[in-house]
Amino acid sequence: MKSHEEYLRIAIDVSKRSRENGNTPFGAILVDKDGDILMEQENIEITERCGIGHAEIILASRASKEYTKDFLWDCTLYTTVEPCCMCSGAIYWCNIGTVVYGMSELDLLKITGDDPQNPTFHLPCRDVFSKGQKDIKVLGPFPSVEEGVREVHEGFWGKKVLFKSN
């Protein structure tokens, strides 16, 4: 089984592909209790013209169609940046039991500023989960991978429109 940092580096690679494919630079992976990677997901906001096309919410939706809630409770969602409140809700409802993230949403805000593509809430995922009835485990941020997450975002924000025109 890999370390949390190793899985986060894989999620960073997914975020690089997301950016290369014309989307916002975020990535997530789903790992089962045995350490096997079940799914990878990049953001699809720009290319799919989907305002809720975050990697975490798309991955959670895909996973909920393929696996039972009992199975997902023993899985871990690794993501480059702390899940926003929308994605945290999806993770909660899909019953994914553990979340591991590389960079906090607050640190992401320092990079994105007031870019309209990323109107960040200051609502940590731990706060969202604490209002529910499930004890979802959260680990992060991981300073050992934050620079790698940050590098994928360099030069991206402030230069994009909300959606590409057809």
PDB file of C-alpha atoms in Angstrom:
ATOM      1  CA  MET A   1       0.000   0.000   0.000  1.00  0.00           C
ATOM      2  CA  LYS A   2       1.232   3.484  -0.840  1.00  0.00           C
ATOM      3  CA  SER A   3       1.574   6.386   1.581  1.00  0.00           C
ATOM      4  CA  HIS A   4      -0.901   9.262   1.628  1.00  0.00           C
ATOM      5  CA  GLU A   5       1.712  11.438  -0.068  1.00  0.00           C
ATOM      6  CA  GLU A   6       2.154   8.904  -2.888  1.00  0.00           C
ATOM      7  CA  TYR A   7      -1.583   8.799  -3.564  1.00  0.00           C
ATOM      8  CA  LEU A   8      -1.734  12.604  -3.439  1.00  0.00           C
ATOM      9  CA  ARG A   9       1.043  12.766  -6.049  1.00  0.00           C
ATOM     10  CA  ILE A  10      -1.081  10.565  -8.298  1.00  0.00           C
ATOM     11  CA  ALA A  11      -3.977  12.998  -7.785  1.00  0.00           C
ATOM     12  CA  ILE A  12      -1.593  15.831  -8.723  1.00  0.00           C
ATOM     13  CA  ASP A  13      -0.819  13.988 -11.976  1.00  0.00           C
ATOM     14  CA  VAL A  14      -4.571  13.817 -12.632  1.00  0.00           C
ATOM     15  CA  SER A  15      -4.810  17.589 -12.004  1.00  0.00           C
ATOM     16  CA  LYS A  16      -2.030  18.147 -14.555  1.00  0.00           C
ATOM     17  CA  ARG A  17      -4.036  16.179 -17.122  1.00  0.00           C
ATOM     18  CA  SER A  18      -7.082  18.251 -16.237  1.00  0.00           C
ATOM     19  CA  ARG A  19      -5.209  21.440 -17.023  1.00  0.00           C
ATOM     20  CA  GLU A  20      -3.702  19.955 -20.206  1.00  0.00           C
ATOM     21  CA  ASN A  21      -7.242  19.050 -21.304  1.00  0.00           C
ATOM     22  CA  GLY A  22      -8.380  22.667 -20.898  1.00  0.00           C
ATOM     23  CA  ASN A  23      -9.995  22.403 -17.486  1.00  0.00           C
ATOM     24  CA  THR A  24      -9.348  23.833 -14.054  1.00  0.00           C
ATOM     25  CA  PRO A  25      -6.322  22.093 -12.488  1.00  0.00           C
ATOM     26  CA  PHE A  26      -7.846  19.756  -9.923  1.00  0.00           C
ATOM     27  CA  GLY A  27      -7.707  15.987  -9.633  1.00  0.00           C
ATOM     28  CA  ALA A  28      -9.056  13.234  -7.409  1.00  0.00           C
ATOM     29  CA  ILE A  29      -8.672   9.484  -7.058  1.00  0.00           C
ATOM     30  CA  LEU A  30     -10.630   6.839  -5.160  1.00  0.00           C
ATOM     31  CA  VAL A  31      -8.704   4.140  -3.320  1.00  0.00           C
ATOM     32  CA  ASP A  32     -10.183   1.024  -1.715  1.00  0.00           C
ATOM     33  CA  LYS A  33      -9.238  -0.389   1.700  1.00  0.00           C
ATOM     34  CA  ASP A  34      -6.585  -2.604   0.088  1.00  0.00           C
ATOM     35  CA  GLY A  35      -4.838   0.368  -1.525  1.00  0.00           C
ATOM     36  CA  ASP A  36      -6.070  -0.250  -5.061  1.00  0.00           C
ATOM     37  CA  ILE A  37      -6.920   2.811  -7.149  1.00  0.00           C
ATOM     38  CA  LEU A  38     -10.492   2.334  -8.348  1.00  0.00           C
ATOM     39  CA  MET A  39     -11.074   5.614 -10.188  1.00  0.00           C
ATOM     40  CA  GLU A  40      -9.362   8.815 -11.271  1.00  0.00           C
ATOM     41  CA  GLN A  41     -11.178  12.032 -12.100  1.00  0.00           C
ATOM     42  CA  GLU A  42     -10.139  15.428 -13.381  1.00  0.00           C
ATOM     43  CA  ASN A  43     -12.296  18.557 -13.388  1.00  0.00           C
ATOM     44  CA  ILE A  44     -14.640  18.986 -16.342  1.00  0.00           C
ATOM     45  CA  GLU A  45     -15.945  22.493 -15.673  1.00  0.00           C
ATOM     46  CA  ILE A  46     -14.644  24.229 -18.780  1.00  0.00           C
ATOM     47  CA  THR A  47     -14.704  21.585 -21.519  1.00  0.00           C
ATOM     48  CA  GLU A  48     -18.115  20.233 -20.468  1.00  0.00           C
ATOM     49  CA  ARG A  49     -19.517  23.687 -19.641  1.00  0.00           C
ATOM     50  CA  CYS A  50     -20.489  22.329 -16.241  1.00  0.00           C
ATOM     51  CA  GLY A  51     -20.419  24.734 -13.305  1.00  0.00           C
ATOM     52  CA  ILE A  52     -20.396  21.828 -10.874  1.00  0.00           C
ATOM     53  CA  GLY A  53     -17.814  19.764 -12.755  1.00  0.00           C
ATOM     54  CA  HIS A  54     -15.415  19.437  -9.833  1.00  0.00           C
ATOM     55  CA  ALA A  55     -13.302  16.296  -9.765  1.00  0.00           C
ATOM     56  CA  GLU A  56     -14.563  15.231  -6.328  1.00  0.00           C
ATOM     57  CA  ILE A  57     -18.278  15.520  -7.099  1.00  0.00           C
ATOM     58  CA  ILE A  58     -17.934  13.727 -10.452  1.00  0.00           C
ATOM     59  CA  LEU A  59     -15.831  10.970  -8.861  1.00  0.00           C
ATOM     60  CA  ALA A  60     -18.304  10.562  -5.975  1.00  0.00           C
ATOM     61  CA  SER A  61     -21.203  10.349  -8.422  1.00  0.00           C
ATOM     62  CA  ARG A  62     -19.432   7.754 -10.571  1.00  0.00           C
ATOM     63  CA  ALA A  63     -18.439   5.741  -7.500  1.00  0.00           C
ATOM     64  CA  SER A  64     -21.977   5.753  -6.086  1.00  0.00           C
ATOM     65  CA  LYS A  65     -23.233   4.183  -9.316  1.00  0.00           C
ATOM     66  CA  GLU A  66     -20.602   1.456  -9.305  1.00  0.00           C
ATOM     67  CA  TYR A  67     -20.189   0.563  -5.604  1.00  0.00           C
ATOM     68  CA  THR A  68     -22.415   0.103  -2.561  1.00  0.00           C
ATOM     69  CA  LYS A  69     -22.466   2.617   0.267  1.00  0.00           C
ATOM     70  CA  ASP A  70     -21.008  -0.014   2.608  1.00  0.00           C
ATOM     71  CA  PHE A  71     -18.085  -0.564   0.249  1.00  0.00           C
ATOM     72  CA  LEU A  72     -17.482   3.174  -0.208  1.00  0.00           C
ATOM     73  CA  TRP A  73     -17.368   3.746   3.552  1.00  0.00           C
ATOM     74  CA  ASP A  74     -14.060   1.837   3.572  1.00  0.00           C
ATOM     75  CA  CYS A  75     -12.651   3.861   0.644  1.00  0.00           C
ATOM     76  CA  THR A  76     -10.528   7.002   0.621  1.00  0.00           C
ATOM     77  CA  LEU A  77     -10.941   9.929  -1.732  1.00  0.00           C
ATOM     78  CA  TYR A  78      -7.603  11.648  -2.372  1.00  0.00           C
ATOM     79  CA  THR A  79      -7.809  15.124  -3.827  1.00  0.00           C
ATOM     80  CA  THR A  80      -5.319  17.839  -4.637  1.00  0.00           C
ATOM     81  CA  VAL A  81      -7.242  20.583  -2.836  1.00  0.00           C
ATOM     82  CA  GLU A  82      -9.614  20.417   0.116  1.00  0.00           C
ATOM     83  CA  PRO A  83     -13.133  19.646  -1.120  1.00  0.00           C
ATOM     84  CA  CYS A  84     -15.455  22.639  -1.325  1.00  0.00           C
ATOM     85  CA  CYS A  85     -18.776  22.536   0.513  1.00  0.00           C
ATOM     86  CA  MET A  86     -20.583  21.246  -2.606  1.00  0.00           C
ATOM     87  CA  CYS A  87     -18.113  18.382  -3.063  1.00  0.00           C
ATOM     88  CA  SER A  88     -18.110  17.660   0.674  1.00  0.00           C
ATOM     89  CA  GLY A  89     -21.875  17.207   0.473  1.00  0.00           C
ATOM     90  CA  ALA A  90     -21.495  14.768  -2.414  1.00  0.00           C
ATOM     91  CA  ILE A  91     -18.825  12.815  -0.541  1.00  0.00           C
ATOM     92  CA  TYR A  92     -21.098  12.696   2.507  1.00  0.00           C
ATOM     93  CA  TRP A  93     -24.171  11.521   0.582  1.00  0.00           C
ATOM     94  CA  CYS A  94     -22.189   8.911  -1.364  1.00  0.00           C
ATOM     95  CA  ASN A  95     -20.794   7.578   1.934  1.00  0.00           C
ATOM     96  CA  ILE A  96     -17.067   7.810   1.222  1.00  0.00           C
ATOM     97  CA  GLY A  97     -15.526   7.330   4.655  1.00  0.00           C
ATOM     98  CA  THR A  98     -12.165   9.107   4.368  1.00  0.00           C
ATOM     99  CA  VAL A  99     -10.931  12.223   2.592  1.00  0.00           C
ATOM    100  CA  VAL A 100      -7.258  13.133   2.168  1.00  0.00           C
ATOM    101  CA  TYR A 101      -6.255  16.430   0.573  1.00  0.00           C
ATOM    102  CA  GLY A 102      -2.993  18.135  -0.309  1.00  0.00           C
ATOM    103  CA  MET A 103      -3.756  21.872  -0.002  1.00  0.00           C
ATOM    104  CA  SER A 104      -6.404  23.716   2.003  1.00  0.00           C
ATOM    105  CA  GLU A 105      -9.161  25.638   0.267  1.00  0.00           C
ATOM    106  CA  LEU A 106      -7.992  28.757   2.091  1.00  0.00           C
ATOM    107  CA  ASP A 107      -4.507  28.384   0.578  1.00  0.00           C
ATOM    108  CA  LEU A 108      -6.120  27.866  -2.820  1.00  0.00           C
ATOM    109  CA  LEU A 109      -7.900  31.207  -2.379  1.00  0.00           C
ATOM    110  CA  LYS A 110      -4.487  32.860  -1.974  1.00  0.00           C
ATOM    111  CA  ILE A 111      -3.639  31.570  -5.470  1.00  0.00           C
ATOM    112  CA  THR A 112      -6.951  32.174  -7.242  1.00  0.00           C
ATOM    113  CA  GLY A 113      -7.861  35.500  -5.657  1.00  0.00           C
ATOM    114  CA  ASP A 114     -11.147  36.842  -6.980  1.00  0.00           C
ATOM    115  CA  ASP A 115     -11.066  34.832 -10.202  1.00  0.00           C
ATOM    116  CA  PRO A 116     -14.748  34.259 -11.104  1.00  0.00           C
ATOM    117  CA  GLN A 117     -13.966  30.669 -12.118  1.00  0.00           C
ATOM    118  CA  ASN A 118     -13.284  29.821  -8.460  1.00  0.00           C
ATOM    119  CA  PRO A 119     -15.537  31.767  -6.067  1.00  0.00           C
ATOM    120  CA  THR A 120     -14.177  29.977  -2.997  1.00  0.00           C
ATOM    121  CA  PHE A 121     -16.192  29.584   0.206  1.00  0.00           C
ATOM    122  CA  HIS A 122     -14.361  29.817   3.486  1.00  0.00           C
ATOM    123  CA  LEU A 123     -16.065  26.671   4.718  1.00  0.00           C
ATOM    124  CA  PRO A 124     -13.630  23.855   5.525  1.00  0.00           C
ATOM    125  CA  CYS A 125     -14.775  20.348   4.686  1.00  0.00           C
ATOM    126  CA  ARG A 126     -14.329  19.356   8.334  1.00  0.00           C
ATOM    127  CA  ASP A 127     -16.992  21.933   9.236  1.00  0.00           C
ATOM    128  CA  VAL A 128     -19.378  20.559   6.601  1.00  0.00           C
ATOM    129  CA  PHE A 129     -18.869  16.961   7.748  1.00  0.00           C
ATOM    130  CA  SER A 130     -19.207  17.927  11.428  1.00  0.00           C
ATOM    131  CA  LYS A 131     -22.813  19.010  10.782  1.00  0.00           C
ATOM    132  CA  GLY A 132     -23.769  15.551   9.558  1.00  0.00           C
ATOM    133  CA  GLN A 133     -24.373  12.225  11.242  1.00  0.00           C
ATOM    134  CA  LYS A 134     -21.342  10.399   9.840  1.00  0.00           C
ATOM    135  CA  ASP A 135     -17.826  10.381  11.221  1.00  0.00           C
ATOM    136  CA  ILE A 136     -15.989  11.019   7.954  1.00  0.00           C
ATOM    137  CA  LYS A 137     -12.248  11.004   8.566  1.00  0.00           C
ATOM    138  CA  VAL A 138     -10.327  13.958   7.091  1.00  0.00           C
ATOM    139  CA  LEU A 139      -6.548  14.187   6.703  1.00  0.00           C
ATOM    140  CA  GLY A 140      -4.867  17.265   5.290  1.00  0.00           C
ATOM    141  CA  PRO A 141      -3.332  19.471   4.299  1.00  0.00           C
ATOM    142  CA  PHE A 142      -0.038  17.737   3.548  1.00  0.00           C
ATOM    143  CA  PRO A 143       2.805  20.291   3.404  1.00  0.00           C
ATOM    144  CA  SER A 144       5.000  17.697   1.685  1.00  0.00           C
ATOM    145  CA  VAL A 145       2.859  17.910  -1.481  1.00  0.00           C
ATOM    146  CA  GLU A 146       1.558  21.501  -1.331  1.00  0.00           C
ATOM    147  CA  GLU A 147       4.276  22.804  -3.647  1.00  0.00           C
ATOM    148  CA  GLY A 148       3.362  20.199  -6.248  1.00  0.00           C
ATOM    149  CA  VAL A 149      -0.292  21.223  -6.042  1.00  0.00           C
ATOM    150  CA  ARG A 150       0.634  24.907  -6.267  1.00  0.00           C
ATOM    151  CA  GLU A 151       2.834  24.373  -9.347  1.00  0.00           C
ATOM    152  CA  VAL A 152      -0.101  22.984 -11.346  1.00  0.00           C
ATOM    153  CA  HIS A 153      -2.052  26.193 -10.633  1.00  0.00           C
ATOM    154  CA  GLU A 154       0.768  28.603 -11.567  1.00  0.00           C
ATOM    155  CA  GLY A 155      -0.263  30.904 -14.409  1.00  0.00           C
ATOM    156  CA  PHE A 156      -3.748  29.432 -14.693  1.00  0.00           C
ATOM    157  CA  TRP A 157      -5.929  31.828 -12.704  1.00  0.00           C
ATOM    158  CA  GLY A 158      -6.880  35.274 -13.962  1.00  0.00           C
ATOM    159  CA  LYS A 159      -6.489  34.273 -17.612  1.00  0.00           C
ATOM    160  CA  LYS A 160      -9.533  32.099 -18.222  1.00  0.00           C
ATOM    161  CA  VAL A 161     -13.153  32.835 -18.976  1.00  0.00           C
ATOM    162  CA  LEU A 162     -15.942  31.049 -17.109  1.00  0.00           C
ATOM    163  CA  PHE A 163     -16.580  28.747 -20.057  1.00  0.00           C
ATOM    164  CA  LYS A 164     -15.075  28.396 -23.493  1.00  0.00           C
ATOM    165  CA  SER A 165     -17.318  29.547 -26.281  1.00  0.00           C
ATOM    166  CA  ASN A 166     -18.345  27.048 -28.927  1.00  0.00           C
TER     167      ASN A 166
END
